[in-house]
Coordinates of C-alpha atoms in Angstrom, one line a residue:
M112 CA -280.9 -106.4 13.2
C113 CA -277.1 -106.3 13.3
R114 CA -276.4 -109.8 14.8
A115 CA -278.6 -111.1 11.8
F116 CA -276.9 -109.1 8.9
F117 CA -273.7 -110.2 10.2
A118 CA -274.7 -114.1 10.3
A119 CA -276.4 -113.5 6.5
A120 CA -273.0 -111.5 5.8
L121 CA -270.9 -115.4 7.2
A122 CA -272.9 -117.1 5.3
A123 CA -272.6 -115.5 1.9
I124 CA -268.8 -115.3 2.3
A125 CA -268.9 -118.9 3.3
L126 CA -271.0 -119.6 -0.3
L127 CA -268.2 -117.5 -1.8
D128 CA -265.3 -119.5 -0.8
S129 CA -267.3 -122.9 -1.5
F130 CA -267.4 -121.7 -5.2
S131 CA -263.8 -120.2 -5.0
P132 CA -261.8 -123.5 -5.5
S133 CA -263.5 -124.8 -8.3
T134 CA -263.0 -121.2 -10.0
A135 CA -259.4 -121.2 -9.4
A136 CA -258.7 -124.8 -10.5
E137 CA -260.5 -124.5 -13.5
P138 CA -258.1 -125.7 -16.8
V139 CA -257.3 -123.2 -19.4
T140 CA -256.6 -124.3 -22.8
R141 CA -253.6 -122.6 -24.5
Y142 CA -253.6 -122.4 -28.1
R143 CA -250.3 -122.1 -29.5
T144 CA -247.7 -122.5 -32.4
V145 CA -244.0 -123.5 -32.0
T146 CA -241.6 -123.8 -34.7
V147 CA -239.6 -127.1 -35.2
G148 CA -236.8 -126.9 -37.7
D149 CA -238.8 -125.0 -40.9
I150 CA -242.4 -126.3 -39.4
K151 CA -245.0 -124.2 -37.5
V152 CA -246.4 -126.9 -35.1
F153 CA -249.7 -125.8 -33.8
Y154 CA -251.0 -127.3 -30.8
R155 CA -253.3 -127.6 -27.4
E156 CA -251.8 -127.1 -24.1
A157 CA -253.5 -127.0 -20.8
G158 CA -252.8 -127.8 -17.2
D159 CA -249.6 -127.3 -14.6
P160 CA -246.1 -127.5 -16.5
K161 CA -245.1 -129.5 -13.1
K162 CA -247.2 -132.0 -12.8
P163 CA -246.8 -135.3 -14.9
A164 CA -247.3 -134.9 -18.6
L165 CA -249.6 -136.4 -21.1
L166 CA -249.1 -136.5 -25.1
L167 CA -252.3 -137.1 -26.9
L168 CA -251.5 -138.0 -30.7
H169 CA -254.0 -137.6 -32.6
G170 CA -255.5 -139.8 -36.0
F171 CA -256.7 -139.8 -39.6
P172 CA -257.6 -137.6 -40.8
T173 CA -257.9 -135.1 -37.8
S174 CA -256.5 -133.2 -35.9
S175 CA -255.7 -132.0 -32.2
H176 CA -259.6 -130.9 -32.1
M177 CA -260.6 -134.3 -31.8
F178 CA -258.9 -134.0 -27.8
R179 CA -261.4 -130.8 -27.5
N180 CA -263.7 -132.3 -24.9
L181 CA -261.0 -134.7 -23.1
I182 CA -258.1 -131.9 -22.1
P183 CA -260.0 -130.1 -19.9
L184 CA -260.8 -133.5 -18.3
L185 CA -257.6 -134.2 -17.5
A186 CA -255.9 -131.0 -16.5
D187 CA -256.7 -130.3 -13.5
R188 CA -253.8 -133.2 -12.5
Y189 CA -251.5 -133.6 -15.6
H190 CA -249.7 -131.0 -18.0
V191 CA -251.6 -132.1 -21.4
I192 CA -250.4 -131.3 -24.7
A193 CA -252.4 -132.3 -27.6
P194 CA -249.9 -131.1 -31.2
D195 CA -251.3 -131.1 -34.8
Y196 CA -248.8 -133.3 -37.2
P197 CA -247.4 -131.7 -40.2
G198 CA -250.0 -131.4 -43.3
F199 CA -252.9 -131.9 -40.3
G200 CA -255.4 -129.3 -38.4
F201 CA -253.2 -125.9 -38.5
S202 CA -249.9 -127.2 -38.6
D203 CA -247.8 -126.5 -41.2
A204 CA -248.8 -128.7 -45.0
P205 CA -245.6 -127.9 -46.9
D206 CA -245.8 -128.9 -50.1
R207 CA -245.2 -132.3 -50.4
T208 CA -242.4 -131.7 -53.1
Q209 CA -240.5 -130.2 -50.1
F210 CA -241.5 -132.4 -47.3
N211 CA -241.8 -136.3 -47.6
Y212 CA -245.1 -137.4 -45.7
T213 CA -244.1 -140.4 -44.3
F214 CA -244.6 -141.9 -40.8
G215 CA -240.9 -141.4 -40.2
H216 CA -240.5 -138.1 -40.8
L217 CA -243.8 -137.0 -39.2
T218 CA -242.2 -138.6 -35.8
E219 CA -238.9 -137.3 -36.4
V220 CA -241.1 -133.5 -36.5
M221 CA -243.1 -135.1 -33.6
D222 CA -239.7 -135.4 -31.5
G223 CA -238.2 -132.2 -32.0
F224 CA -241.3 -130.9 -31.1
T225 CA -241.7 -132.8 -27.5
Q226 CA -238.1 -131.4 -27.5
A227 CA -239.1 -128.0 -28.1
V228 CA -241.9 -127.6 -25.5
G229 CA -240.0 -129.5 -23.0
L230 CA -241.4 -132.6 -22.5
K231 CA -238.8 -135.0 -20.8
R232 CA -241.0 -137.5 -19.6
Y233 CA -244.5 -138.4 -20.8
A234 CA -247.4 -140.7 -20.8
M235 CA -249.0 -140.8 -24.2
Y236 CA -252.5 -141.1 -25.4
I237 CA -252.4 -143.0 -29.0
F238 CA -254.8 -142.9 -31.5
D239 CA -254.9 -144.6 -35.3
Y240 CA -251.9 -142.4 -36.6
G241 CA -251.0 -141.6 -33.1
A242 CA -249.9 -145.4 -32.9
P243 CA -247.4 -145.4 -35.6
V244 CA -245.6 -142.2 -34.8
G245 CA -246.0 -142.6 -30.9
L246 CA -244.5 -145.9 -30.5
R247 CA -241.9 -145.2 -33.0
L248 CA -241.6 -142.0 -30.3
A249 CA -241.4 -144.8 -27.6
L250 CA -238.9 -146.7 -29.8
A251 CA -236.6 -143.8 -29.8
H252 CA -236.7 -142.8 -26.5
P253 CA -238.3 -145.7 -24.3
E254 CA -236.9 -144.1 -20.9
R255 CA -239.4 -140.9 -21.6
V256 CA -242.2 -143.1 -21.8
T257 CA -244.5 -143.4 -19.0
A258 CA -247.4 -145.0 -19.7
I259 CA -249.4 -145.4 -23.5
I260 CA -253.0 -145.3 -23.3
S261 CA -253.9 -146.9 -26.7
Q262 CA -257.4 -145.6 -27.8
N263 CA -257.7 -147.9 -31.2
G264 CA -253.9 -147.4 -31.6
N265 CA -253.3 -150.5 -33.1
A266 CA -249.9 -152.4 -33.0
Y267 CA -250.5 -155.9 -34.0
E268 CA -252.0 -158.0 -37.5
E269 CA -254.4 -159.2 -36.2
G270 CA -255.8 -155.6 -34.9
L271 CA -256.4 -154.9 -39.1
S272 CA -259.8 -155.5 -40.2
A273 CA -260.2 -157.6 -42.9
G274 CA -261.0 -154.6 -45.2
F275 CA -257.8 -152.5 -43.9
A276 CA -255.6 -155.6 -44.5
G277 CA -256.5 -156.0 -47.9
R278 CA -256.2 -152.3 -48.6
L279 CA -252.4 -152.4 -47.4
R280 CA -251.5 -156.0 -49.0
A281 CA -252.9 -153.7 -52.3
S282 CA -250.7 -150.7 -51.7
R283 CA -247.1 -152.9 -51.3
E284 CA -246.7 -151.7 -55.1
P285 CA -246.9 -147.6 -55.4
T286 CA -249.0 -147.7 -58.5
E287 CA -251.5 -145.1 -59.3
Q288 CA -254.2 -147.8 -59.4
A289 CA -253.5 -148.4 -55.7
R290 CA -252.9 -144.5 -54.8
A291 CA -256.2 -144.3 -56.6
A292 CA -258.2 -146.8 -54.6
W293 CA -257.7 -145.1 -50.9
R294 CA -259.1 -141.1 -52.4
A295 CA -262.3 -142.7 -51.9
A296 CA -261.2 -142.7 -48.2
L297 CA -261.0 -138.9 -48.3
T298 CA -264.9 -138.1 -49.2
P299 CA -267.0 -136.1 -47.0
E300 CA -269.2 -139.1 -47.1
A301 CA -266.4 -141.1 -46.1
G302 CA -265.3 -138.7 -43.3
Q303 CA -268.8 -138.5 -41.8
R304 CA -268.9 -142.5 -42.0
R305 CA -266.2 -142.5 -40.0
Y306 CA -267.4 -140.6 -37.1
L307 CA -270.9 -142.8 -37.4
T308 CA -270.4 -146.3 -38.2
G309 CA -270.3 -148.6 -35.6
V310 CA -272.3 -146.0 -33.3
S311 CA -276.1 -147.0 -32.0
E312 CA -278.8 -144.5 -32.7
A313 CA -278.8 -143.5 -29.2
H314 CA -275.3 -142.4 -29.3
R315 CA -275.6 -140.6 -32.6
V316 CA -276.7 -137.8 -31.4
L317 CA -273.3 -137.2 -28.9
V318 CA -271.6 -137.3 -32.2
A319 CA -270.1 -133.4 -33.0
P320 CA -271.2 -132.7 -36.5
E321 CA -268.9 -129.8 -36.7
A322 CA -266.2 -132.7 -35.8
F323 CA -266.1 -134.3 -38.9
A324 CA -267.1 -131.0 -41.1
L325 CA -264.0 -129.5 -40.1
D326 CA -262.0 -132.4 -41.1
S327 CA -263.1 -132.2 -44.3
A328 CA -262.6 -128.8 -44.7
L329 CA -258.8 -129.5 -43.8
L330 CA -258.8 -132.2 -46.0
S331 CA -260.3 -129.9 -49.1
R332 CA -257.3 -127.8 -49.0
P333 CA -255.2 -127.3 -52.0
G334 CA -252.8 -130.3 -52.4
N335 CA -254.0 -131.6 -48.9
D336 CA -255.4 -135.0 -50.8
E337 CA -252.3 -136.0 -52.0
I338 CA -250.3 -135.2 -49.2
Q339 CA -252.5 -137.9 -47.1
L340 CA -252.6 -140.6 -50.1
D341 CA -248.7 -140.6 -49.5
L342 CA -249.4 -141.4 -45.7
L343 CA -251.9 -144.0 -46.8
M344 CA -249.6 -145.6 -49.0
D345 CA -247.1 -145.8 -46.5
Y346 CA -248.8 -146.9 -43.8
G347 CA -247.5 -150.3 -44.6
S348 CA -244.4 -149.4 -43.0
N349 CA -245.8 -149.3 -39.4
V350 CA -247.1 -152.6 -40.3
A351 CA -243.3 -153.8 -41.0
L352 CA -242.2 -152.2 -37.7
Y353 CA -245.0 -154.4 -35.6
P354 CA -242.4 -156.8 -34.5
E355 CA -239.8 -154.2 -33.0
V356 CA -242.7 -152.3 -31.5
Q357 CA -243.9 -156.0 -29.6
E358 CA -240.2 -156.4 -28.8
Y359 CA -239.9 -153.0 -27.3
L360 CA -243.3 -154.1 -25.4
R361 CA -241.9 -157.5 -24.1
R362 CA -238.7 -155.8 -23.0
T363 CA -239.7 -152.7 -21.2
H364 CA -243.4 -153.6 -20.1
P365 CA -244.8 -150.1 -19.8
P366 CA -248.3 -149.3 -18.2
V367 CA -250.8 -149.8 -20.9
L368 CA -254.7 -149.3 -20.7
L369 CA -256.8 -150.2 -23.7
V370 CA -259.9 -148.7 -24.5
W371 CA -261.4 -149.2 -27.4
G372 CA -264.1 -149.0 -29.5
K373 CA -265.5 -152.3 -30.3
N374 CA -267.2 -151.6 -33.3
D375 CA -264.0 -149.8 -35.1
Q376 CA -264.0 -151.1 -38.7
T377 CA -260.8 -150.2 -39.2
F378 CA -258.7 -151.9 -35.9
V379 CA -260.6 -154.3 -34.5
P380 CA -261.0 -155.3 -30.6
A381 CA -258.2 -158.2 -31.4
G382 CA -255.5 -155.8 -31.6
A383 CA -256.7 -154.4 -28.2
E384 CA -257.0 -157.9 -26.6
A385 CA -253.2 -158.9 -28.7
F386 CA -251.1 -156.2 -26.2
K387 CA -252.1 -158.2 -23.5
R388 CA -249.5 -161.3 -24.8
D389 CA -246.7 -158.9 -24.9
V390 CA -247.7 -156.6 -21.3
P391 CA -249.8 -159.1 -19.6
G392 CA -250.7 -156.8 -16.7
A393 CA -252.2 -154.5 -19.7
E394 CA -255.7 -153.2 -18.7
M395 CA -258.3 -153.0 -21.4
H396 CA -261.9 -151.5 -21.6
L397 CA -264.1 -152.1 -24.4
Y398 CA -266.9 -149.5 -25.3
D399 CA -270.0 -150.0 -27.5
T400 CA -268.7 -147.6 -30.2
G401 CA -267.3 -147.2 -33.0
H402 CA -263.7 -145.8 -34.1
F403 CA -264.1 -142.1 -32.4
A404 CA -265.1 -143.8 -29.1
L405 CA -264.1 -140.1 -27.4
E406 CA -267.3 -138.6 -29.5
T407 CA -269.6 -141.1 -27.6
H408 CA -268.3 -142.3 -24.4
L409 CA -266.0 -139.2 -23.2
H410 CA -266.7 -139.6 -19.8
E411 CA -266.3 -142.8 -19.4
I412 CA -263.5 -142.8 -20.9
A413 CA -261.8 -139.6 -19.1
G414 CA -262.9 -141.7 -16.0
T415 CA -261.2 -144.9 -16.5
I416 CA -257.8 -142.3 -17.7
R417 CA -257.7 -140.9 -14.7
D418 CA -257.9 -143.8 -12.5
F419 CA -255.2 -145.6 -14.6
L420 CA -252.7 -142.2 -14.4
R421 CA -253.5 -142.2 -10.8
R422 CA -252.1 -146.0 -10.7
K423 CA -249.3 -145.9 -12.6
V424 CA -248.0 -142.5 -12.8
D425 CA -248.5 -140.0 -10.4
R426 CA -245.9 -141.6 -7.9
L427 CA -243.6 -141.4 -10.5
P428 CA -240.9 -138.6 -10.5
A429 CA -242.7 -135.1 -12.2
T430 CA -242.0 -134.2 -15.6
I431 CA -240.2 -131.3 -15.1
G432 CA -239.8 -129.6 -18.2
G433 CA -242.8 -128.5 -20.2
I434 CA -242.8 -125.3 -20.3
P435 CA -245.2 -122.0 -21.0
H436 CA -243.2 -120.4 -23.2
P437 CA -240.8 -122.5 -25.1
A438 CA -238.5 -120.1 -26.4
G439 CA -234.7 -120.5 -26.7
T440 CA -235.0 -124.5 -26.5
Q441 CA -233.1 -127.1 -27.9
S442 CA -235.0 -126.3 -31.8
S443 CA -235.0 -123.0 -31.5
A444 CA -238.4 -122.6 -30.7
R445 CA -241.1 -119.8 -31.4
S446 CA -244.3 -119.7 -29.9
Q447 CA -247.5 -118.0 -30.2
D448 CA -250.2 -118.1 -27.5
H449 CA -254.3 -117.5 -27.1
S450 CA -255.9 -118.7 -24.3
A451 CA -259.2 -119.3 -23.6
P452 CA -260.5 -121.0 -20.2
A453 CA -261.3 -125.1 -20.7
M454 CA -264.6 -125.4 -18.9
G455 CA -266.2 -129.3 -17.7
A456 CA -262.9 -129.7 -15.2
T457 CA -263.5 -133.1 -13.5
S458 CA -262.8 -133.8 -9.5
P459 CA -260.5 -137.4 -8.8

């Protein structure tokens, strides 16, 4: 009896031990704010600050919420940080008479943000608006960028769809007529189309309706439509910067991973292919989906990112500087913290 009891106890202990590593390693996503200048920037953070850093830069008209499911799939191995730009998500949205909503100004705030949270070296994931913001950061601080992951983040004119390129041409003169033409992009119907266009019927069931519902709710805040129109009217400044970005890519040859929804109606696959012209070693993966590829191909993209970063970044000196509570840093940052467990971490 005692021997049987003892054997059963050992078996139970062994079983508990088999569960403990995954429980202990489960990443936690923290929801924080840090003040950069006069702007309170909201961000999501997960992973060990001593591990290599990955900065996730969202697109239009969404926020760091688009990375809600990707973060826990990477945070066991990387220090993952995803901010909301001013005017987006849960960051401050100062009145446009008090804040100049241009891509250059957004980048200035994000530059201050990276310093405030202590990111000294980082890989970046750039998507949609995240491309002009992230690539401006790379131009300003090439020594900080360990790798670039572009998910429908464009840097070439051939990557612009005919429809989008036409709207940009019409916006060269800042007229009220040109501004009004962009307003249709701000409706709830347009938001839903951005998520579903190019997505097969089989994959549409994977697109979370709360994603475009949240985008729409945040766009409907008083004055936010005019903020977004300011940025849409400024998008041509990003195209004007393409030659400089391409020269940066040719000169520095950062590791580049392209994970592209090939049915995107704004940034077409030719834009992914063009990166390889300036970075011949760039790795390209096309997925049978639309603009918001993470909604339908999350695990495939996460696995590709993990493999890429393992080969290209993990052996570099660790990014030391991401800190749990960014108080007393260069930007006199003040942070607030609410934490929740992030489920679903994968193994290597």
